[in-house]
Amino acid sequence: MSKEDRRLLIIGIITAVVGGGIVAIVFTDQGAAVFDAICSSLVSLVVFCWDILVKSLIGAYSVPGWVLFPLTIITAYFLLSLLMAVQKKWSRVEPPLFTRYVEDFLFDAKWHWSWREGAVKNLHSFCPSCEGQLIYDDSNCDDIYEDHCDTKLICENCDYKIISTIRGYAEEALARVEREILRRVRVGEYPSNISLPSQ
């Protein structure tokens, strides 16, 4: 059972127990009297607040009512914004494990990428020897209908050594690498000892 499932199960149990307790209290004679007293107190509070609001809008105070009304709305907006920010911080969800998978050795080259909304972004290849970023050369792909078209991954730091060759135009080669990354994530073939990416 995952951590999220356990959390939802505990919340469900607590809700059921509290709800059962409230129902048990309300449906007894004493509980009904307490429930009526609470409801009447809440109604009195709402009426009291409404009276204050109406009197402040039409009453003769040093601050006119038309000034208090926008101030009330602005204050309510900022309080709601603060409440939502606090709730968002407390309910931060841990990202999926595969988002830590940001580098691998594919097609004889080292690849680095990032994740955004479950998609591979900023995919780049690097030389396994010197860590230099590789150049993509698909100059042999002159004709769009040519059967044999390859993209060479070349390291300019290692005297323009061809590190790898991937079938297709440069865009197709990058798409092929991206599909391989997604396949490995889908079937769980990415390394199990994933560490947080270095910042």
PDB file of C-alpha atoms in Angstrom:
ATOM      1  CA  MET A   1       0.000   0.000   0.000  1.00  0.00           C
ATOM      2  CA  SER A   2       1.449   3.327  -1.018  1.00  0.00           C
ATOM      3  CA  LYS A   3       1.909   6.271   1.317  1.00  0.00           C
ATOM      4  CA  GLU A   4      -0.928   8.184  -0.392  1.00  0.00           C
ATOM      5  CA  ASP A   5      -3.320   5.212  -0.044  1.00  0.00           C
ATOM      6  CA  ARG A   6      -2.505   4.902   3.658  1.00  0.00           C
ATOM      7  CA  ARG A   7      -3.097   8.627   4.157  1.00  0.00           C
ATOM      8  CA  LEU A   8      -6.491   8.431   2.407  1.00  0.00           C
ATOM      9  CA  LEU A   9      -7.467   5.375   4.463  1.00  0.00           C
ATOM     10  CA  ILE A  10      -6.598   7.139   7.741  1.00  0.00           C
ATOM     11  CA  ILE A  11      -8.558  10.250   6.682  1.00  0.00           C
ATOM     12  CA  GLY A  12     -11.556   8.029   5.843  1.00  0.00           C
ATOM     13  CA  ILE A  13     -11.447   6.277   9.226  1.00  0.00           C
ATOM     14  CA  ILE A  14     -11.155   9.561  11.144  1.00  0.00           C
ATOM     15  CA  THR A  15     -14.026  11.069   9.143  1.00  0.00           C
ATOM     16  CA  ALA A  16     -16.244   8.051   9.825  1.00  0.00           C
ATOM     17  CA  VAL A  17     -15.501   8.090  13.566  1.00  0.00           C
ATOM     18  CA  VAL A  18     -16.045  11.850  13.924  1.00  0.00           C
ATOM     19  CA  GLY A  19     -19.194  11.732  11.783  1.00  0.00           C
ATOM     20  CA  GLY A  20     -20.553   8.817  13.818  1.00  0.00           C
ATOM     21  CA  GLY A  21     -19.843  10.694  17.032  1.00  0.00           C
ATOM     22  CA  ILE A  22     -21.642  13.785  15.780  1.00  0.00           C
ATOM     23  CA  VAL A  23     -24.675  11.742  14.681  1.00  0.00           C
ATOM     24  CA  ALA A  24     -24.744   9.928  18.054  1.00  0.00           C
ATOM     25  CA  ILE A  25     -24.630  13.219  19.940  1.00  0.00           C
ATOM     26  CA  VAL A  26     -27.230  15.000  17.780  1.00  0.00           C
ATOM     27  CA  PHE A  27     -29.815  12.202  17.933  1.00  0.00           C
ATOM     28  CA  THR A  28     -29.930  11.989  21.726  1.00  0.00           C
ATOM     29  CA  ASP A  29     -32.221  14.321  23.704  1.00  0.00           C
ATOM     30  CA  GLN A  30     -29.316  16.188  25.264  1.00  0.00           C
ATOM     31  CA  GLY A  31     -27.445  16.219  21.968  1.00  0.00           C
ATOM     32  CA  ALA A  32     -30.435  17.693  20.161  1.00  0.00           C
ATOM     33  CA  ALA A  33     -30.661  20.469  22.764  1.00  0.00           C
ATOM     34  CA  VAL A  34     -26.938  21.218  22.373  1.00  0.00           C
ATOM     35  CA  PHE A  35     -27.261  21.167  18.574  1.00  0.00           C
ATOM     36  CA  ASP A  36     -30.225  23.605  18.749  1.00  0.00           C
ATOM     37  CA  ALA A  37     -28.260  25.915  21.052  1.00  0.00           C
ATOM     38  CA  ILE A  38     -25.264  25.900  18.684  1.00  0.00           C
ATOM     39  CA  CYS A  39     -27.474  26.588  15.651  1.00  0.00           C
ATOM     40  CA  SER A  40     -29.288  29.449  17.380  1.00  0.00           C
ATOM     41  CA  SER A  41     -25.928  30.919  18.487  1.00  0.00           C
ATOM     42  CA  LEU A  42     -24.639  30.770  14.916  1.00  0.00           C
ATOM     43  CA  VAL A  43     -27.796  32.426  13.595  1.00  0.00           C
ATOM     44  CA  SER A  44     -27.453  35.161  16.244  1.00  0.00           C
ATOM     45  CA  LEU A  45     -23.828  35.697  15.266  1.00  0.00           C
ATOM     46  CA  VAL A  46     -24.716  36.015  11.563  1.00  0.00           C
ATOM     47  CA  VAL A  47     -27.532  38.477  12.375  1.00  0.00           C
ATOM     48  CA  PHE A  48     -25.201  40.492  14.616  1.00  0.00           C
ATOM     49  CA  CYS A  49     -22.515  40.676  11.901  1.00  0.00           C
ATOM     50  CA  TRP A  50     -25.133  41.651   9.312  1.00  0.00           C
ATOM     51  CA  ASP A  51     -26.404  44.450  11.566  1.00  0.00           C
ATOM     52  CA  ILE A  52     -22.888  45.796  12.050  1.00  0.00           C
ATOM     53  CA  LEU A  53     -22.262  45.703   8.300  1.00  0.00           C
ATOM     54  CA  VAL A  54     -25.529  47.474   7.487  1.00  0.00           C
ATOM     55  CA  LYS A  55     -25.027  50.099  10.207  1.00  0.00           C
ATOM     56  CA  SER A  56     -21.466  50.757   9.030  1.00  0.00           C
ATOM     57  CA  LEU A  57     -22.641  51.244   5.455  1.00  0.00           C
ATOM     58  CA  ILE A  58     -25.473  53.624   6.285  1.00  0.00           C
ATOM     59  CA  GLY A  59     -24.503  54.853   9.762  1.00  0.00           C
ATOM     60  CA  ALA A  60     -22.820  58.125  10.669  1.00  0.00           C
ATOM     61  CA  TYR A  61     -19.254  57.175  11.553  1.00  0.00           C
ATOM     62  CA  SER A  62     -15.988  58.971  11.035  1.00  0.00           C
ATOM     63  CA  VAL A  63     -15.239  56.471   8.238  1.00  0.00           C
ATOM     64  CA  PRO A  64     -17.948  56.385   5.591  1.00  0.00           C
ATOM     65  CA  GLY A  65     -19.567  53.029   4.821  1.00  0.00           C
ATOM     66  CA  TRP A  66     -18.638  53.196   1.151  1.00  0.00           C
ATOM     67  CA  VAL A  67     -14.968  53.106   2.239  1.00  0.00           C
ATOM     68  CA  LEU A  68     -15.470  50.155   4.599  1.00  0.00           C
ATOM     69  CA  PHE A  69     -17.114  47.997   1.939  1.00  0.00           C
ATOM     70  CA  PRO A  70     -14.126  47.917  -0.501  1.00  0.00           C
ATOM     71  CA  LEU A  71     -11.750  47.514   2.446  1.00  0.00           C
ATOM     72  CA  THR A  72     -13.747  44.485   3.585  1.00  0.00           C
ATOM     73  CA  ILE A  73     -13.579  42.938   0.124  1.00  0.00           C
ATOM     74  CA  ILE A  74      -9.831  43.593  -0.203  1.00  0.00           C
ATOM     75  CA  THR A  75      -9.188  42.157   3.270  1.00  0.00           C
ATOM     76  CA  ALA A  76     -11.243  39.052   2.460  1.00  0.00           C
ATOM     77  CA  TYR A  77      -9.311  38.615  -0.810  1.00  0.00           C
ATOM     78  CA  PHE A  78      -5.923  38.787   0.934  1.00  0.00           C
ATOM     79  CA  LEU A  79      -7.043  36.451   3.719  1.00  0.00           C
ATOM     80  CA  LEU A  80      -8.258  33.899   1.148  1.00  0.00           C
ATOM     81  CA  SER A  81      -4.991  34.242  -0.803  1.00  0.00           C
ATOM     82  CA  LEU A  82      -2.991  33.668   2.367  1.00  0.00           C
ATOM     83  CA  LEU A  83      -5.127  30.659   3.282  1.00  0.00           C
ATOM     84  CA  MET A  84      -4.681  29.127  -0.183  1.00  0.00           C
ATOM     85  CA  ALA A  85      -0.905  29.697  -0.096  1.00  0.00           C
ATOM     86  CA  VAL A  86      -0.610  28.015   3.308  1.00  0.00           C
ATOM     87  CA  GLN A  87      -2.804  25.120   2.170  1.00  0.00           C
ATOM     88  CA  LYS A  88      -0.747  24.711  -1.017  1.00  0.00           C
ATOM     89  CA  LYS A  89       2.487  24.609   0.982  1.00  0.00           C
ATOM     90  CA  TRP A  90       1.122  22.049   3.439  1.00  0.00           C
ATOM     91  CA  SER A  91      -0.347  19.827   0.734  1.00  0.00           C
ATOM     92  CA  ARG A  92       2.801  19.705  -1.407  1.00  0.00           C
ATOM     93  CA  VAL A  93       2.763  16.420  -3.302  1.00  0.00           C
ATOM     94  CA  GLU A  94       5.969  14.494  -3.781  1.00  0.00           C
ATOM     95  CA  PRO A  95       6.817  14.289  -7.527  1.00  0.00           C
ATOM     96  CA  PRO A  96       6.848  10.815  -9.094  1.00  0.00           C
ATOM     97  CA  LEU A  97      10.099   8.854  -8.786  1.00  0.00           C
ATOM     98  CA  PHE A  98      10.698   8.806 -12.547  1.00  0.00           C
ATOM     99  CA  THR A  99      11.171  12.605 -12.553  1.00  0.00           C
ATOM    100  CA  ARG A 100      14.530  11.973 -10.846  1.00  0.00           C
ATOM    101  CA  TYR A 101      15.567   9.914 -13.887  1.00  0.00           C
ATOM    102  CA  VAL A 102      17.333  12.696 -15.799  1.00  0.00           C
ATOM    103  CA  GLU A 103      20.355  11.022 -17.379  1.00  0.00           C
ATOM    104  CA  ASP A 104      21.233   7.742 -19.053  1.00  0.00           C
ATOM    105  CA  PHE A 105      23.558   6.127 -21.580  1.00  0.00           C
ATOM    106  CA  LEU A 106      21.588   5.572 -24.814  1.00  0.00           C
ATOM    107  CA  PHE A 107      22.756   4.897 -28.376  1.00  0.00           C
ATOM    108  CA  ASP A 108      26.433   5.009 -27.271  1.00  0.00           C
ATOM    109  CA  ALA A 109      26.122   8.550 -25.902  1.00  0.00           C
ATOM    110  CA  LYS A 110      25.333  10.112 -22.551  1.00  0.00           C
ATOM    111  CA  TRP A 111      21.996  11.965 -22.464  1.00  0.00           C
ATOM    112  CA  HIS A 112      20.667  14.577 -20.023  1.00  0.00           C
ATOM    113  CA  TRP A 113      17.100  15.929 -19.887  1.00  0.00           C
ATOM    114  CA  SER A 114      14.495  17.394 -17.563  1.00  0.00           C
ATOM    115  CA  TRP A 115      10.813  16.670 -16.983  1.00  0.00           C
ATOM    116  CA  ARG A 116       7.863  19.034 -17.274  1.00  0.00           C
ATOM    117  CA  GLU A 117       4.305  17.769 -16.810  1.00  0.00           C
ATOM    118  CA  GLY A 118       5.356  14.188 -17.539  1.00  0.00           C
ATOM    119  CA  ALA A 119       7.155  15.051 -20.798  1.00  0.00           C
ATOM    120  CA  VAL A 120      10.873  14.969 -21.613  1.00  0.00           C
ATOM    121  CA  LYS A 121      12.284  18.484 -22.071  1.00  0.00           C
ATOM    122  CA  ASN A 122      15.744  19.929 -22.808  1.00  0.00           C
ATOM    123  CA  LEU A 123      17.125  16.666 -24.208  1.00  0.00           C
ATOM    124  CA  HIS A 124      20.888  16.947 -24.910  1.00  0.00           C
ATOM    125  CA  SER A 125      23.618  14.423 -25.690  1.00  0.00           C
ATOM    126  CA  PHE A 126      27.142  14.463 -24.272  1.00  0.00           C
ATOM    127  CA  CYS A 127      30.422  12.741 -25.066  1.00  0.00           C
ATOM    128  CA  PRO A 128      31.061   9.830 -22.683  1.00  0.00           C
ATOM    129  CA  SER A 129      34.800  10.674 -22.650  1.00  0.00           C
ATOM    130  CA  CYS A 130      34.989  14.435 -22.159  1.00  0.00           C
ATOM    131  CA  GLU A 131      31.376  15.424 -21.249  1.00  0.00           C
ATOM    132  CA  GLY A 132      31.316  17.857 -24.204  1.00  0.00           C
ATOM    133  CA  GLN A 133      27.931  18.513 -25.761  1.00  0.00           C
ATOM    134  CA  LEU A 134      27.604  16.664 -29.065  1.00  0.00           C
ATOM    135  CA  ILE A 135      26.851  18.139 -32.491  1.00  0.00           C
ATOM    136  CA  TYR A 136      24.075  16.573 -34.586  1.00  0.00           C
ATOM    137  CA  ASP A 137      25.083  16.074 -38.236  1.00  0.00           C
ATOM    138  CA  ASP A 138      22.360  14.919 -40.614  1.00  0.00           C
ATOM    139  CA  SER A 139      23.992  16.373 -43.737  1.00  0.00           C
ATOM    140  CA  ASN A 140      23.741  13.014 -45.553  1.00  0.00           C
ATOM    141  CA  CYS A 141      19.949  13.419 -45.432  1.00  0.00           C
ATOM    142  CA  ASP A 142      19.573  15.491 -48.594  1.00  0.00           C
ATOM    143  CA  ASP A 143      16.452  13.880 -49.966  1.00  0.00           C
ATOM    144  CA  ILE A 144      13.381  13.565 -47.786  1.00  0.00           C
ATOM    145  CA  TYR A 145      12.542  10.253 -49.450  1.00  0.00           C
ATOM    146  CA  GLU A 146      16.042   8.794 -49.091  1.00  0.00           C
ATOM    147  CA  ASP A 147      15.988   5.302 -47.606  1.00  0.00           C
ATOM    148  CA  HIS A 148      19.238   5.520 -45.682  1.00  0.00           C
ATOM    149  CA  CYS A 149      19.509   8.682 -43.631  1.00  0.00           C
ATOM    150  CA  ASP A 150      21.583   8.882 -40.437  1.00  0.00           C
ATOM    151  CA  THR A 151      22.323  11.511 -37.835  1.00  0.00           C
ATOM    152  CA  LYS A 152      25.861  11.430 -36.530  1.00  0.00           C
ATOM    153  CA  LEU A 153      26.565  12.587 -32.982  1.00  0.00           C
ATOM    154  CA  ILE A 154      29.962  14.265 -33.144  1.00  0.00           C
ATOM    155  CA  CYS A 155      32.226  15.530 -30.348  1.00  0.00           C
ATOM    156  CA  GLU A 156      34.168  18.604 -31.399  1.00  0.00           C
ATOM    157  CA  ASN A 157      36.348  18.380 -28.269  1.00  0.00           C
ATOM    158  CA  CYS A 158      37.595  14.894 -29.243  1.00  0.00           C
ATOM    159  CA  ASP A 159      38.808  15.955 -32.742  1.00  0.00           C
ATOM    160  CA  TYR A 160      35.329  15.618 -34.290  1.00  0.00           C
ATOM    161  CA  LYS A 161      35.077  11.959 -33.379  1.00  0.00           C
ATOM    162  CA  ILE A 162      31.767  10.302 -34.311  1.00  0.00           C
ATOM    163  CA  ILE A 163      30.369   9.079 -30.984  1.00  0.00           C
ATOM    164  CA  SER A 164      27.174   7.531 -32.313  1.00  0.00           C
ATOM    165  CA  THR A 165      24.970   7.220 -35.375  1.00  0.00           C
ATOM    166  CA  ILE A 166      21.170   7.211 -35.087  1.00  0.00           C
ATOM    167  CA  ARG A 167      18.880   6.448 -38.009  1.00  0.00           C
ATOM    168  CA  GLY A 168      16.840   9.399 -39.338  1.00  0.00           C
ATOM    169  CA  TYR A 169      17.061  13.188 -39.453  1.00  0.00           C
ATOM    170  CA  ALA A 170      18.259  15.024 -36.325  1.00  0.00           C
ATOM    171  CA  GLU A 171      14.663  15.678 -35.190  1.00  0.00           C
ATOM    172  CA  GLU A 172      13.771  12.025 -35.770  1.00  0.00           C
ATOM    173  CA  ALA A 173      16.888  10.879 -33.893  1.00  0.00           C
ATOM    174  CA  LEU A 174      15.994  13.048 -30.896  1.00  0.00           C
ATOM    175  CA  ALA A 175      12.410  11.769 -31.020  1.00  0.00           C
ATOM    176  CA  ARG A 176      13.743   8.194 -31.080  1.00  0.00           C
ATOM    177  CA  VAL A 177      15.847   8.855 -27.959  1.00  0.00           C
ATOM    178  CA  GLU A 178      12.849  10.477 -26.240  1.00  0.00           C
ATOM    179  CA  ARG A 179      10.661   7.460 -27.073  1.00  0.00           C
ATOM    180  CA  GLU A 180      13.322   5.155 -25.604  1.00  0.00           C
ATOM    181  CA  ILE A 181      13.406   7.222 -22.384  1.00  0.00           C
ATOM    182  CA  LEU A 182       9.609   7.087 -22.103  1.00  0.00           C
ATOM    183  CA  ARG A 183       9.625   3.339 -22.824  1.00  0.00           C
ATOM    184  CA  ARG A 184      12.144   2.752 -20.038  1.00  0.00           C
ATOM    185  CA  VAL A 185      10.007   4.768 -17.624  1.00  0.00           C
ATOM    186  CA  ARG A 186       6.848   2.952 -18.697  1.00  0.00           C
ATOM    187  CA  VAL A 187       8.320  -0.540 -18.185  1.00  0.00           C
ATOM    188  CA  GLY A 188      10.444   0.466 -15.167  1.00  0.00           C
ATOM    189  CA  GLU A 189      13.840  -0.161 -16.790  1.00  0.00           C
ATOM    190  CA  TYR A 190      15.414   3.037 -15.532  1.00  0.00           C
ATOM    191  CA  PRO A 191      18.033   2.696 -12.762  1.00  0.00           C
ATOM    192  CA  SER A 192      16.612   1.835  -9.347  1.00  0.00           C
ATOM    193  CA  ASN A 193      19.346   3.770  -7.515  1.00  0.00           C
ATOM    194  CA  ILE A 194      18.199   7.151  -8.806  1.00  0.00           C
ATOM    195  CA  SER A 195      19.624  10.024  -6.816  1.00  0.00           C
ATOM    196  CA  LEU A 196      18.511  13.618  -6.848  1.00  0.00           C
ATOM    197  CA  PRO A 197      19.962  15.539  -9.799  1.00  0.00           C
ATOM    198  CA  SER A 198      22.934  17.741  -8.967  1.00  0.00           C
ATOM    199  CA  GLN A 199      21.982  21.400  -8.725  1.00  0.00           C
TER     200      GLN A 199
END
